[in-house]
Structure formats: C-alpha cells, structure tokens
Coordinates of C-alpha atoms in Angstrom, one line a residue:
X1 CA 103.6 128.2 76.6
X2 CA 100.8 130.6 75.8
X3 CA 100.2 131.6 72.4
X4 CA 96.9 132.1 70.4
X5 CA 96.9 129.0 67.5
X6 CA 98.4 131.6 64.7
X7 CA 101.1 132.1 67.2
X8 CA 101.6 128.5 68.4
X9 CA 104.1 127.4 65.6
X10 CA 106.7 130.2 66.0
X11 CA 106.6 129.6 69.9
X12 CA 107.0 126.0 69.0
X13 CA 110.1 126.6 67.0
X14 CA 111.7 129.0 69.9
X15 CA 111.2 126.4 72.5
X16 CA 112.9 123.9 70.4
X17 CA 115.0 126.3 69.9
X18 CA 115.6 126.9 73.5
X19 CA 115.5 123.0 74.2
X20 CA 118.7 122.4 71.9
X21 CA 120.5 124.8 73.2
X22 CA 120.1 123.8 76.8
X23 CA 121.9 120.7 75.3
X24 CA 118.6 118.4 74.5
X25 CA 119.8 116.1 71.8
X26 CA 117.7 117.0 68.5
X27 CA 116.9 113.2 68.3
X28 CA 115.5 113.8 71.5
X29 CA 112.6 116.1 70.6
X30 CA 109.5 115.4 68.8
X31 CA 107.2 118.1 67.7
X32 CA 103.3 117.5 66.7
X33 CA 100.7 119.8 65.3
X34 CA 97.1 120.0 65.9
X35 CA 96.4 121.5 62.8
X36 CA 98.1 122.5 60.0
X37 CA 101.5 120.5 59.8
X38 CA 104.9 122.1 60.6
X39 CA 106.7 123.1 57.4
X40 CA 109.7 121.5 58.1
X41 CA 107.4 118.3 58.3
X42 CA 106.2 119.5 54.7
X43 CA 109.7 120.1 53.5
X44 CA 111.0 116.6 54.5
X45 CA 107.7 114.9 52.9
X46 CA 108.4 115.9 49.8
X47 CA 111.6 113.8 49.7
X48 CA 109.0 110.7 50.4
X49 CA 106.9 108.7 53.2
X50 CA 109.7 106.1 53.7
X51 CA 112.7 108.6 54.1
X52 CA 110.2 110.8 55.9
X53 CA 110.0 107.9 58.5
X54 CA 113.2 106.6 58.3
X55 CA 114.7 109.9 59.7
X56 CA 112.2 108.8 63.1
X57 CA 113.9 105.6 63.3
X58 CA 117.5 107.4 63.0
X59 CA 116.9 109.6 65.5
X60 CA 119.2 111.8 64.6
X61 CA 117.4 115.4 64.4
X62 CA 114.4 116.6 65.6
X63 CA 111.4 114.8 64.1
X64 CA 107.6 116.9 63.1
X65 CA 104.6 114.8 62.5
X66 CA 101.0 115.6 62.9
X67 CA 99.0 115.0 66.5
X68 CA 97.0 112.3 65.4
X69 CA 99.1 110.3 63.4
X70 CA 99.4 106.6 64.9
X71 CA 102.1 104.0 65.2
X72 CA 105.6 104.4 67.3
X73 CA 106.0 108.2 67.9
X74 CA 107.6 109.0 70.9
X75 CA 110.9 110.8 72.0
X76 CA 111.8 112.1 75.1
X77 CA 110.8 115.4 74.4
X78 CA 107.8 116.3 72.8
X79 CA 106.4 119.9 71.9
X80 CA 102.7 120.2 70.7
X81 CA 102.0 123.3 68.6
X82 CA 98.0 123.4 69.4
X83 CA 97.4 125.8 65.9
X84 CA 94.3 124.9 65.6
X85 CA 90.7 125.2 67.5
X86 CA 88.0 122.9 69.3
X87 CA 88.5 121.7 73.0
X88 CA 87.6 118.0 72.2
X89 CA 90.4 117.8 69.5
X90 CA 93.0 120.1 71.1
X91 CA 92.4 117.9 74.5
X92 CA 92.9 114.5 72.7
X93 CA 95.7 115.5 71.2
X94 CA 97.3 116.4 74.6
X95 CA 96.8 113.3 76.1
X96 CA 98.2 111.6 73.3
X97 CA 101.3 114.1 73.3
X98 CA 101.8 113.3 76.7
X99 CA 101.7 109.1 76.1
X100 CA 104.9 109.8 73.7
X101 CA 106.7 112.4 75.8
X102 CA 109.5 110.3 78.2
X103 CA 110.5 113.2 80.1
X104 CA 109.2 116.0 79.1
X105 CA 106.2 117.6 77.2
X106 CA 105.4 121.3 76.1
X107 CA 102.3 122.6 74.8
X108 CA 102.4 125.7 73.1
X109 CA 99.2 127.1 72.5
X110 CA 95.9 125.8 73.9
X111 CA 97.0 126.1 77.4
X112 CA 93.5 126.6 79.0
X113 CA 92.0 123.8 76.5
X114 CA 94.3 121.1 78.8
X115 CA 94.6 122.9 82.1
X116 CA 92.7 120.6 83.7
X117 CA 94.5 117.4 82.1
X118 CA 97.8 117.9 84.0
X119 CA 96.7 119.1 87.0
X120 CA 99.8 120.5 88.7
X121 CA 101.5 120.9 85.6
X122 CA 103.9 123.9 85.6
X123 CA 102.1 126.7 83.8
X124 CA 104.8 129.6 82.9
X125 CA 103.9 132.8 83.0
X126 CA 103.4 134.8 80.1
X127 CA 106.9 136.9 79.1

C-alpha cells in the first residue's frame, strides 16, 4: 500500500481495518513498525512486558510489535508500517515480515524500497 512513512501508520490501521472486516480473525493479524512503534503497541506496554506478550500467545486480538524484535512472532497475517527511512533497514525488515506472515503480508509504505524482494508481488494501485 503506498504511503510516504508519516502516512504509513494510518494506512496501516485502515488495512487492518479493512482485513477485519473482510472477516480476518483479529488473532490472525500481526502488525510491525519500522520505526516508531504503533501506539496501540505503546498503550498495551504500559500495562507490562509479560501481559504485553501474553496477549501474543492468546491470540485473541490483533498483536503490534516492532520489525526487529526477535523470538516467535508470526500470525497469518502480517501488515508492516515502513514509517521510517533507509533502504537497508526498510528491506530487512521486509524479509523478516514476510518469514512471520502464513498467508498473507502487506507493506504499507516503502513500496519501492522492497519491489524488487517479491518479485511478482501484487502491487495495488494507488486510490
């Protein structure tokens, strides 16, 4: 989905958006940043690390983390919100997006940064 980085996290939260109510399960979807975290992400941080990651395991709603956190992220959805700049960074992140996504994986922001990742990749057209 094309949007410059300031745009990227509102375009990520209307896909989502879009994704539940095409009847995605919001345990389903996972949604990493590239740069600054989501504030949802933010919000349910400040409750703690171990209830923050205890809501992954549930699986019960729609889980925010950063891009380059490690461990056992994946869903079978996952949207990246590419809000932040540099090729090498926004590319890495990609490919690691794309190791956690099952089915499904949308990048929103960045699009010309990965391009040539996915080659064949469905590119939509700008609305």
């Amino acid at each position: 989905m094309p949007a410059d980085p300031q745009e990227a996290l509102e375009r990520a939260d209307e896909t989502v958006d879009q994704l539940l109510e095409s009847g995605r399960r919001p345990g389903d979807v996972l949604v990493l940043t590239v740069g600054e975290p989501h504030p949802w992400q933010q919000h349910e941080l400040s409750f703690g690390e171990e209830r923050y990651w205890a809501q992954l395991a549930e699986a019960e709603d729609v889980f925010y983390a950063d891009a380059a956190t490690g461990g056992p992220l994946h869903r079978e959805v996952v949207v990246l919100v590419v809000n932040a700049a540099g090729v090498n960074r926004i590319a890495g992140a990609a490919v690691r997006a794309a190791e956690r996504a099952g089915s499904l994986l949308v990048i929103c922001g960045g699009t010309d940064a990965v391009a040539s990742l996915f080659p064949g990749a469905d590119r939509p057209v700008p609305a």
